[in-house]
Amino acid sequence: MTVRGKFITLEGGEGVGKSTNLRFVTGWLQEQGIPFVQTREPGGTPLAEQLRELLLSRREEPVDPTAELLMVFAARAQHLAEVILPALARGEWVICDRFTDATYAYQGGGRQLDWDLIALLEQTVQGDLRPDRILLLDLDPELGLERAARTGAADRFESEQLEFFRRVREAYRSRAEADPDRYAVIDAGQSLERVQADLQRQLESLIP
Ligand code: TMP
């Protein structure tokens, strides 16, 4: 019987260094010879990537928070069916740039939607599937936004105010506090070497 692969997600607010650290994580997996699939949310399949474009593009029409939430989960359902579940079943690891914790943080914290509603959709779309480890890059949003501003035009989320990102951070942190075995909170304000040493320790702890 094939052993299910590990499901790892990378999370954090804007400008925490997700892309750089994602490259570190996938490089490390390659060195270990662990087969993996790298993907992202919202997105990861052609349909889900189209939903991502709809979600991220700036528009005149205000987007209703519940409509936003349902689009996020629509993309997730497709992504799970087409990419994540088949890869895990093949015994491959899945490294996902954001997942449902981002929904609790952005739609729950940022948009202030009810966490019970998110939990209901989570259970409906994912069943009992949860990430094995959530690598949370934690940074003061003031610093994060400053860093993010250097990397080009802001999308619909990046255009939110500081208060929004403070709520995002608090939501992430409170979820991590409630389940310390599953979450690794990594101080993204440290030097890159230290961040990556922390990441490596987390990855090593997942190898059976
Ligand atoms: P990023 O992949 O460049 O971080 O952009 C994705 C954006 O989508 C980011 O601003 C967070 C947002 N997002 C949500 O609001 N809810 C979600 O569930 C996910 C996965 C992402």
Coordinates of N, CA and C and ligand atoms in Angstrom, one line a residue:
M1 N 0.8 -1.2 0.0 CA 0.0 0.0 0.0 C 0.9 1.3 0.0
T2 N 0.5 2.2 -0.8 CA 1.3 3.5 -0.9 C 1.0 4.3 0.4
V3 N 2.0 4.8 1.0 CA 1.8 5.7 2.1 C 1.5 7.1 1.6
R4 N 0.4 7.7 2.2 CA 0.0 9.0 1.7 C 1.2 10.0 1.9
G5 N 1.4 10.9 1.0 CA 2.4 11.9 1.1 C 2.1 12.9 2.1
K6 N 3.0 13.8 2.5 CA 2.8 14.8 3.5 C 2.3 16.1 2.8
F7 N 1.4 16.7 3.4 CA 0.8 17.9 2.9 C 1.2 19.1 3.7
I8 N 2.0 20.0 3.1 CA 2.6 21.1 3.8 C 2.2 22.4 3.1
T9 N 1.8 23.4 3.9 CA 1.4 24.7 3.4 C 2.3 25.8 3.9
L10 N 2.5 26.8 3.1 CA 3.3 27.9 3.5 C 2.3 29.1 3.6
E11 N 2.3 29.8 4.7 CA 1.3 30.9 4.9 C 2.0 32.1 5.4
G12 N 1.3 33.2 5.4 CA 1.8 34.5 6.0 C 1.1 35.7 5.3
G13 N 1.3 36.8 5.8 CA 0.7 38.0 5.2 C 1.5 38.5 4.0
E14 N 1.3 39.7 3.6 CA 2.0 40.2 2.4 C 3.5 40.5 2.8
G15 N 4.4 40.3 1.8 CA 5.8 40.7 2.0 C 6.6 39.9 3.0
V16 N 6.1 38.7 3.4 CA 6.9 37.9 4.4 C 8.0 37.0 3.8
G17 N 8.1 37.0 2.5 CA 9.1 36.2 1.8 C 8.7 34.8 1.4
K18 N 7.4 34.7 1.1 CA 6.9 33.3 0.8 C 7.7 32.7 -0.4
S19 N 7.8 33.5 -1.5 CA 8.4 33.0 -2.7 C 9.8 32.5 -2.5
T20 N 10.7 33.3 -1.9 CA 12.1 32.9 -1.6 C 12.1 31.7 -0.8
N21 N 11.3 31.6 0.2 CA 11.3 30.5 1.1 C 10.7 29.2 0.5
L22 N 9.8 29.4 -0.4 CA 9.2 28.3 -1.1 C 10.3 27.6 -1.9
R23 N 11.1 28.5 -2.6 CA 12.2 27.9 -3.4 C 13.2 27.1 -2.5
F24 N 13.4 27.6 -1.3 CA 14.3 26.9 -0.3 C 13.6 25.5 0.0
V25 N 12.3 25.5 0.3 CA 11.7 24.3 0.7 C 11.7 23.3 -0.5
T26 N 11.4 23.7 -1.7 CA 11.4 22.7 -2.8 C 12.8 22.3 -3.1
G27 N 13.8 23.2 -3.0 CA 15.2 22.8 -3.2 C 15.6 21.7 -2.2
W28 N 15.2 21.9 -1.0 CA 15.5 20.9 0.1 C 14.9 19.5 -0.2
L29 N 13.7 19.5 -0.7 CA 13.0 18.3 -1.0 C 13.7 17.6 -2.1
Q30 N 14.1 18.4 -3.1 CA 14.8 17.8 -4.3 C 16.1 17.1 -3.8
E31 N 16.8 17.8 -2.9 CA 18.1 17.3 -2.4 C 17.9 15.9 -1.6
Q32 N 16.7 15.9 -0.9 CA 16.4 14.6 -0.2 C 15.9 13.5 -1.1
G33 N 15.6 13.9 -2.4 CA 15.0 12.9 -3.3 C 13.5 12.5 -2.9
I34 N 12.8 13.5 -2.3 CA 11.4 13.2 -2.0 C 10.6 13.7 -3.1
P35 N 9.7 12.9 -3.7 CA 8.9 13.3 -4.8 C 7.8 14.2 -4.3
F36 N 7.6 15.4 -5.0 CA 6.6 16.3 -4.5 C 6.0 17.1 -5.6
V37 N 4.8 17.7 -5.3 CA 4.2 18.6 -6.3 C 4.1 20.0 -5.6
Q38 N 4.5 21.0 -6.3 CA 4.4 22.3 -5.8 C 3.2 23.0 -6.5
T39 N 2.4 23.7 -5.6 CA 1.2 24.3 -6.2 C 0.9 25.5 -5.3
R40 N -0.3 26.1 -5.7 CA -0.6 27.4 -4.9 C -2.1 27.6 -4.9
E41 N -2.5 28.4 -4.0 CA -3.9 28.8 -3.9 C -4.1 30.3 -3.7
P42 N -5.1 30.9 -4.2 CA -6.1 30.3 -5.1 C -5.3 29.9 -6.4
G43 N -5.7 28.8 -7.0 CA -5.1 28.4 -8.3 C -4.7 26.9 -8.3
G44 N -3.8 26.6 -9.2 CA -3.2 25.2 -9.2 C -3.8 24.3 -10.3
T45 N -5.0 24.8 -10.9 CA -5.5 24.1 -12.1 C -6.0 25.2 -13.0
P46 N -6.2 24.9 -14.3 CA -6.6 26.0 -15.2 C -7.9 26.7 -14.7
L47 N -8.9 26.0 -14.3 CA -10.1 26.6 -13.8 C -9.8 27.4 -12.5
A48 N -9.1 26.9 -11.6 CA -8.8 27.6 -10.3 C -7.9 28.8 -10.6
E49 N -7.0 28.7 -11.6 CA -6.2 29.9 -11.9 C -7.1 31.0 -12.5
Q50 N -8.2 30.6 -13.2 CA -9.1 31.7 -13.7 C -9.8 32.3 -12.6
L51 N -10.2 31.5 -11.6 CA -10.9 32.1 -10.4 C -9.9 33.0 -9.6
R52 N -8.6 32.6 -9.6 CA -7.6 33.4 -9.0 C -7.6 34.8 -9.6
E53 N -7.6 34.8 -11.0 CA -7.5 36.1 -11.7 C -8.8 37.0 -11.3
L54 N -9.9 36.3 -11.2 CA -11.1 37.0 -10.8 C -11.0 37.6 -9.4
L55 N -10.4 36.8 -8.5 CA -10.3 37.2 -7.1 C -9.3 38.3 -6.9
L56 N -8.2 38.3 -7.7 CA -7.1 39.2 -7.4 C -7.2 40.5 -8.2
S57 N -8.0 40.5 -9.3 CA -8.0 41.7 -10.1 C -8.8 42.8 -9.5
R58 N -8.3 44.0 -9.6 CA -8.9 45.2 -9.0 C -10.1 45.5 -9.9
R59 N -11.2 45.9 -9.3 CA -12.4 46.2 -10.1 C -13.2 47.3 -9.5
E60 N -14.1 47.9 -10.3 CA -14.9 49.0 -9.8 C -16.0 48.5 -8.8
E61 N -16.6 47.3 -9.2 CA -17.6 46.8 -8.5 C -17.1 46.2 -7.1
P62 N -17.7 46.7 -6.0 CA -17.2 46.1 -4.7 C -17.6 44.6 -4.7
V63 N -16.6 43.8 -4.2 CA -16.8 42.4 -4.1 C -17.4 42.0 -2.8
D64 N -18.6 41.4 -2.8 CA -19.2 40.9 -1.6 C -18.3 39.9 -0.9
P65 N -18.1 40.0 0.4 CA -17.2 39.1 1.1 C -17.6 37.6 1.0
T66 N -18.9 37.4 1.0 CA -19.4 36.0 1.0 C -19.1 35.5 -0.5
A67 N -19.3 36.3 -1.5 CA -19.0 35.9 -2.8 C -17.6 35.5 -3.0
E68 N -16.7 36.4 -2.3 CA -15.3 36.1 -2.3 C -14.9 34.8 -1.7
L69 N -15.6 34.6 -0.5 CA -15.3 33.3 0.2 C -15.7 32.1 -0.6
L70 N -16.9 32.2 -1.3 CA -17.3 31.0 -2.1 C -16.4 30.8 -3.3
M71 N -15.9 31.9 -3.9 CA -15.0 31.7 -5.0 C -13.7 31.0 -4.5
V72 N -13.2 31.4 -3.4 CA -12.0 30.8 -2.8 C -12.2 29.3 -2.7
F73 N -13.4 28.9 -2.1 CA -13.6 27.5 -1.9 C -14.0 26.7 -3.2
A74 N -14.5 27.4 -4.2 CA -14.8 26.8 -5.5 C -13.4 26.4 -6.1
A75 N -12.5 27.4 -6.0 CA -11.2 27.1 -6.6 C -10.5 25.9 -5.8
R76 N -10.7 25.9 -4.5 CA -10.1 24.9 -3.6 C -10.7 23.5 -4.0
A77 N -12.0 23.4 -4.2 CA -12.6 22.1 -4.5 C -12.0 21.5 -5.7
Q78 N -11.8 22.4 -6.7 CA -11.3 21.9 -8.0 C -9.8 21.5 -7.9
H79 N -9.1 22.3 -7.1 CA -7.7 22.1 -6.9 C -7.4 20.7 -6.1
L80 N -8.3 20.5 -5.1 CA -8.2 19.3 -4.4 C -8.4 18.1 -5.3
A81 N -9.5 18.2 -6.1 CA -9.9 17.0 -6.9 C -8.9 16.7 -8.0
E82 N -8.3 17.8 -8.6 CA -7.5 17.6 -9.7 C -6.0 17.4 -9.4
V83 N -5.6 18.0 -8.3 CA -4.1 18.1 -8.0 C -3.7 17.5 -6.7
I84 N -4.3 18.0 -5.6 CA -3.8 17.7 -4.3 C -4.1 16.3 -3.9
L85 N -5.3 15.8 -4.0 CA -5.7 14.5 -3.5 C -5.0 13.4 -4.3
P86 N -5.0 13.6 -5.7 CA -4.2 12.5 -6.5 C -2.8 12.5 -6.1
A87 N -2.1 13.6 -5.9 CA -0.7 13.6 -5.6 C -0.4 12.9 -4.2
L88 N -1.2 13.2 -3.2 CA -1.1 12.6 -1.9 C -1.3 11.1 -2.0
A89 N -2.3 10.7 -2.8 CA -2.6 9.3 -2.9 C -1.4 8.5 -3.6
R90 N -0.7 9.2 -4.5 CA 0.4 8.6 -5.2 C 1.7 8.5 -4.2
G91 N 1.5 9.1 -3.1 CA 2.6 9.1 -2.1 C 3.5 10.3 -2.2
E92 N 3.2 11.2 -3.1 CA 4.0 12.4 -3.2 C 3.7 13.5 -2.1
W93 N 4.6 14.3 -1.8 CA 4.4 15.4 -0.9 C 3.7 16.5 -1.7
V94 N 2.9 17.3 -1.0 CA 2.3 18.5 -1.7 C 2.8 19.7 -0.9
I95 N 3.4 20.6 -1.6 CA 3.8 21.9 -1.0 C 2.9 23.0 -1.6
C96 N 2.1 23.5 -0.8 CA 1.1 24.5 -1.3 C 1.3 25.9 -0.8
D97 N 1.5 26.8 -1.7 CA 1.6 28.2 -1.3 C 0.2 28.7 -1.0
R98 N -0.1 28.8 0.3 CA -1.4 29.1 0.9 C -2.4 28.0 0.7
F99 N -3.3 27.9 1.7 CA -4.4 27.0 1.7 C -5.5 27.6 2.6
T100 N -6.2 26.7 3.3 CA -7.4 27.2 4.1 C -7.1 28.2 5.2
D101 N -5.9 28.1 5.8 CA -5.5 29.1 6.8 C -5.6 30.5 6.2
A102 N -5.3 30.6 5.0 CA -5.4 32.0 4.4 C -6.8 32.4 4.3
T103 N -7.8 31.5 4.2 CA -9.2 31.9 4.2 C -9.6 32.3 5.6
Y104 N -9.2 31.6 6.6 CA -9.5 32.1 8.0 C -8.8 33.5 8.2
A105 N -7.6 33.6 7.7 CA -6.9 34.9 8.0 C -7.5 36.1 7.1
Y106 N -7.7 35.8 5.8 CA -8.1 37.0 5.0 C -9.6 37.2 5.0
Q107 N -10.4 36.1 4.8 CA -11.8 36.3 4.7 C -12.4 36.3 6.2
G108 N -11.8 35.5 7.1 CA -12.2 35.6 8.5 C -11.7 36.8 9.2
G109 N -10.4 36.9 9.3 CA -9.7 38.0 10.0 C -10.0 39.3 9.2
G110 N -9.4 39.4 8.0 CA -9.5 40.6 7.2 C -10.9 41.1 6.9
R111 N -11.7 40.2 6.3 CA -13.1 40.6 6.0 C -14.1 40.4 7.1
Q112 N -13.6 39.8 8.2 CA -14.5 39.6 9.4 C -15.7 38.8 9.1
L113 N -15.5 37.8 8.3 CA -16.6 36.8 8.1 C -16.5 35.8 9.3
D114 N -17.7 35.2 9.5 CA -17.8 34.2 10.7 C -16.9 33.0 10.5
W115 N -16.1 32.6 11.5 CA -15.3 31.5 11.3 C -16.1 30.2 11.3
D116 N -17.3 30.2 11.8 CA -18.1 28.9 11.8 C -18.5 28.6 10.3
L117 N -18.8 29.7 9.6 CA -19.2 29.5 8.2 C -18.0 29.0 7.4
I118 N -16.8 29.5 7.7 CA -15.6 29.0 7.0 C -15.3 27.5 7.4
A119 N -15.5 27.2 8.7 CA -15.3 25.8 9.1 C -16.3 24.9 8.4
L120 N -17.5 25.4 8.2 CA -18.5 24.5 7.5 C -18.1 24.2 6.1
L121 N -17.6 25.3 5.4 CA -17.2 25.1 4.0 C -15.9 24.2 4.0
E122 N -15.1 24.4 4.9 CA -13.8 23.6 5.0 C -14.2 22.1 5.1
Q123 N -15.1 21.8 6.0 CA -15.5 20.4 6.2 C -16.2 19.9 5.0
T124 N -17.0 20.7 4.3 CA -17.7 20.2 3.1 C -16.8 20.0 2.0
V125 N -15.8 20.8 1.8 CA -14.9 20.7 0.6 C -13.8 19.8 0.9
Q126 N -13.3 19.7 2.1 CA -12.0 19.0 2.4 C -12.3 17.7 3.1
G127 N -13.5 17.5 3.6 CA -13.7 16.4 4.5 C -12.7 16.5 5.7
D128 N -12.0 15.4 6.0 CA -11.1 15.5 7.1 C -9.6 15.9 6.7
L129 N -9.4 16.2 5.5 CA -8.1 16.6 5.1 C -7.6 17.9 5.6
R130 N -6.5 17.9 6.3 CA -5.9 19.1 6.8 C -4.4 19.0 6.5
P131 N -3.7 20.2 6.4 CA -2.3 20.1 6.2 C -1.6 19.4 7.4
D132 N -0.5 18.6 7.1 CA 0.3 18.0 8.1 C 1.1 19.0 8.9
R133 N 1.6 20.0 8.1 CA 2.3 21.1 8.8 C 2.1 22.4 8.1
I134 N 1.8 23.4 8.8 CA 1.6 24.8 8.3 C 2.7 25.6 8.7
L135 N 3.5 26.1 7.7 CA 4.7 26.9 8.0 C 4.2 28.3 7.9
L136 N 4.1 29.0 9.0 CA 3.6 30.3 9.1 C 4.7 31.3 9.2
L137 N 4.9 32.1 8.2 CA 5.9 33.2 8.2 C 5.3 34.4 8.8
D138 N 5.7 34.7 10.0 CA 5.1 35.8 10.8 C 5.9 37.1 10.7
L139 N 5.3 38.2 10.4 CA 6.0 39.5 10.3 C 5.0 40.6 10.6
D140 N 5.5 41.7 11.3 CA 4.7 42.9 11.5 C 4.2 43.4 10.1
P141 N 2.9 43.5 9.9 CA 2.4 43.9 8.6 C 2.9 45.2 8.1
E142 N 3.3 46.1 9.0 CA 3.9 47.4 8.5 C 5.2 47.1 7.7
L143 N 6.0 46.2 8.2 CA 7.2 45.8 7.5 C 6.9 45.1 6.2
G144 N 6.0 44.2 6.3 CA 5.6 43.3 5.2 C 5.1 44.1 4.0
L145 N 4.2 45.1 4.3 CA 3.6 45.9 3.3 C 4.7 46.8 2.6
E146 N 5.7 47.2 3.4 CA 6.8 48.0 2.9 C 7.6 47.2 1.9
R147 N 7.9 45.9 2.3 CA 8.6 45.0 1.4 C 7.8 44.7 0.1
A148 N 6.5 44.5 0.3 CA 5.6 44.1 -0.8 C 5.5 45.2 -1.8
A149 N 5.5 46.4 -1.3 CA 5.3 47.6 -2.2 C 6.5 47.7 -3.2
R150 N 7.6 47.1 -2.9 CA 8.7 47.1 -3.8 C 8.6 46.2 -5.0
T151 N 7.6 45.3 -4.9 CA 7.5 44.2 -5.9 C 6.4 44.4 -6.9
G152 N 6.1 45.7 -7.3 CA 5.2 45.9 -8.4 C 3.8 46.3 -8.0
A153 N 2.9 46.3 -8.9 CA 1.5 46.9 -8.7 C 0.7 46.0 -7.7
A154 N 0.0 46.7 -6.8 CA -0.8 46.0 -5.8 C -2.0 45.4 -6.4
D155 N -2.3 44.1 -6.0 CA -3.6 43.5 -6.5 C -4.7 43.9 -5.5
R156 N -5.9 43.3 -5.7 CA -7.1 43.7 -4.9 C -6.9 43.5 -3.4
F157 N -6.1 42.4 -3.0 CA -5.9 42.2 -1.6 C -4.8 43.2 -1.1
E158 N -3.7 43.3 -1.9 CA -2.6 44.1 -1.4 C -3.0 45.6 -1.3
S159 N -4.1 46.0 -1.9 CA -4.6 47.3 -1.8 C -5.3 47.6 -0.5
E160 N -5.5 46.6 0.3 CA -6.2 46.9 1.6 C -5.4 47.7 2.5
Q161 N -6.0 48.2 3.6 CA -5.3 49.1 4.6 C -4.6 48.2 5.6
L162 N -3.7 48.9 6.3 CA -2.9 48.3 7.4 C -3.8 47.5 8.4
E163 N -4.9 48.1 8.8 CA -5.8 47.5 9.7 C -6.2 46.1 9.3
F164 N -6.5 46.0 8.0 CA -6.9 44.7 7.4 C -5.8 43.6 7.7
F165 N -4.5 44.0 7.4 CA -3.4 43.1 7.5 C -3.1 42.8 9.0
R166 N -3.4 43.8 9.9 CA -3.2 43.5 11.3 C -4.2 42.4 11.7
R167 N -5.4 42.4 11.2 CA -6.4 41.4 11.5 C -6.0 40.0 10.9
V168 N -5.4 40.1 9.7 CA -4.9 38.9 9.0 C -3.9 38.2 9.9
R169 N -2.9 39.0 10.4 CA -1.9 38.4 11.2 C -2.4 37.8 12.5
E170 N -3.3 38.6 13.1 CA -3.9 38.1 14.4 C -4.6 36.8 14.2
A171 N -5.3 36.7 13.1 CA -6.1 35.4 12.8 C -5.1 34.3 12.6
Y172 N -4.1 34.5 11.8 CA -3.1 33.4 11.6 C -2.5 33.0 13.0
R173 N -2.1 34.0 13.8 CA -1.5 33.7 15.1 C -2.4 33.0 16.0
S174 N -3.6 33.3 16.0 CA -4.5 32.7 17.0 C -4.8 31.2 16.6
R175 N -4.8 31.0 15.2 CA -5.0 29.6 14.8 C -3.7 28.8 15.2
A176 N -2.6 29.4 15.0 CA -1.3 28.7 15.4 C -1.3 28.4 16.9
E177 N -1.7 29.3 17.7 CA -1.7 29.1 19.1 C -2.6 28.0 19.6
A178 N -3.7 27.9 18.8 CA -4.7 26.8 19.2 C -4.2 25.4 18.8
D179 N -3.3 25.3 18.0 CA -2.9 24.0 17.5 C -1.3 23.9 17.2
P180 N -0.6 24.1 18.3 CA 0.9 24.2 18.1 C 1.6 23.0 17.5
D181 N 1.0 21.8 17.5 CA 1.7 20.7 16.9 C 1.6 20.8 15.4
R182 N 0.6 21.4 14.9 CA 0.4 21.4 13.4 C 1.1 22.7 12.8
Y183 N 1.2 23.7 13.6 CA 1.7 25.0 13.0 C 3.2 25.2 13.5
A184 N 3.9 25.7 12.6 CA 5.3 26.2 12.9 C 5.3 27.7 12.7
V185 N 5.3 28.5 13.7 CA 5.4 30.0 13.5 C 6.8 30.4 13.4
I186 N 7.2 30.9 12.2 CA 8.6 31.3 12.0 C 8.7 32.8 11.9
D187 N 9.6 33.3 12.6 CA 9.8 34.8 12.7 C 10.5 35.2 11.4
A188 N 9.7 35.8 10.5 CA 10.2 36.2 9.2 C 11.0 37.5 9.2
G189 N 11.1 38.1 10.4 CA 11.9 39.3 10.6 C 13.4 38.9 10.8
Q190 N 13.7 37.6 11.0 CA 15.1 37.2 11.2 C 15.8 37.3 9.9
S191 N 17.2 37.0 10.0 CA 17.9 36.9 8.7 C 17.4 35.7 7.9
L192 N 17.6 35.7 6.6 CA 17.2 34.7 5.8 C 17.8 33.3 6.2
E193 N 19.0 33.3 6.6 CA 19.7 32.1 7.1 C 18.9 31.5 8.2
R194 N 18.5 32.3 9.2 CA 17.8 31.8 10.3 C 16.4 31.3 10.0
V195 N 15.7 32.0 9.1 CA 14.4 31.6 8.7 C 14.5 30.2 8.0
Q196 N 15.5 30.1 7.2 CA 15.7 28.8 6.4 C 16.1 27.7 7.3
A197 N 16.9 28.0 8.4 CA 17.3 26.9 9.3 C 16.0 26.5 10.1
D198 N 15.2 27.4 10.4 CA 13.9 27.0 11.1 C 13.1 26.1 10.1
L199 N 13.0 26.5 8.9 CA 12.2 25.8 7.9 C 12.8 24.3 7.8
Q200 N 14.1 24.3 7.7 CA 14.7 22.9 7.5 C 14.4 22.0 8.7
R201 N 14.5 22.6 9.9 CA 14.2 21.8 11.1 C 12.7 21.2 11.0
Q202 N 11.8 22.1 10.6 CA 10.4 21.6 10.5 C 10.3 20.5 9.4
L203 N 11.0 20.7 8.3 CA 10.9 19.6 7.3 C 11.5 18.3 7.7
E204 N 12.6 18.4 8.4 CA 13.3 17.2 8.9 C 12.4 16.4 9.9
S205 N 11.6 17.2 10.6 CA 10.7 16.5 11.6 C 9.6 15.8 11.0
L206 N 9.4 16.0 9.7 CA 8.2 15.4 9.0 C 8.7 14.1 8.3
I207 N 10.0 13.9 8.2 CA 10.4 12.7 7.5 C 10.2 11.5 8.4
P208 N 9.5 10.4 8.0 CA 9.2 9.3 8.8 C 10.5 8.6 9.3
Ligands
TMP1 P1 -0.3 35.4 -3.2 O1 -0.3 34.0 -3.7 O2 0.5 36.3 -4.1 O3 0.0 35.6 -1.8 O4 -1.8 36.0 -3.5 C1 -2.9 35.4 -3.1 C2 -3.8 36.4 -2.4 O5 -5.1 35.8 -2.2 C3 -3.3 36.9 -1.1 O6 -3.5 38.3 -1.0 C4 -4.2 36.2 -0.1 C5 -5.5 35.9 -0.9 N1 -6.2 34.7 -0.4 C6 -7.4 34.8 0.3 O7 -7.8 35.9 0.5 N2 -8.0 33.7 0.7 C7 -7.5 32.5 0.5 O8 -8.1 31.5 0.9 C8 -6.3 32.3 -0.3 C9 -5.7 31.0 -0.5 C10 -5.6 33.5 -0.7

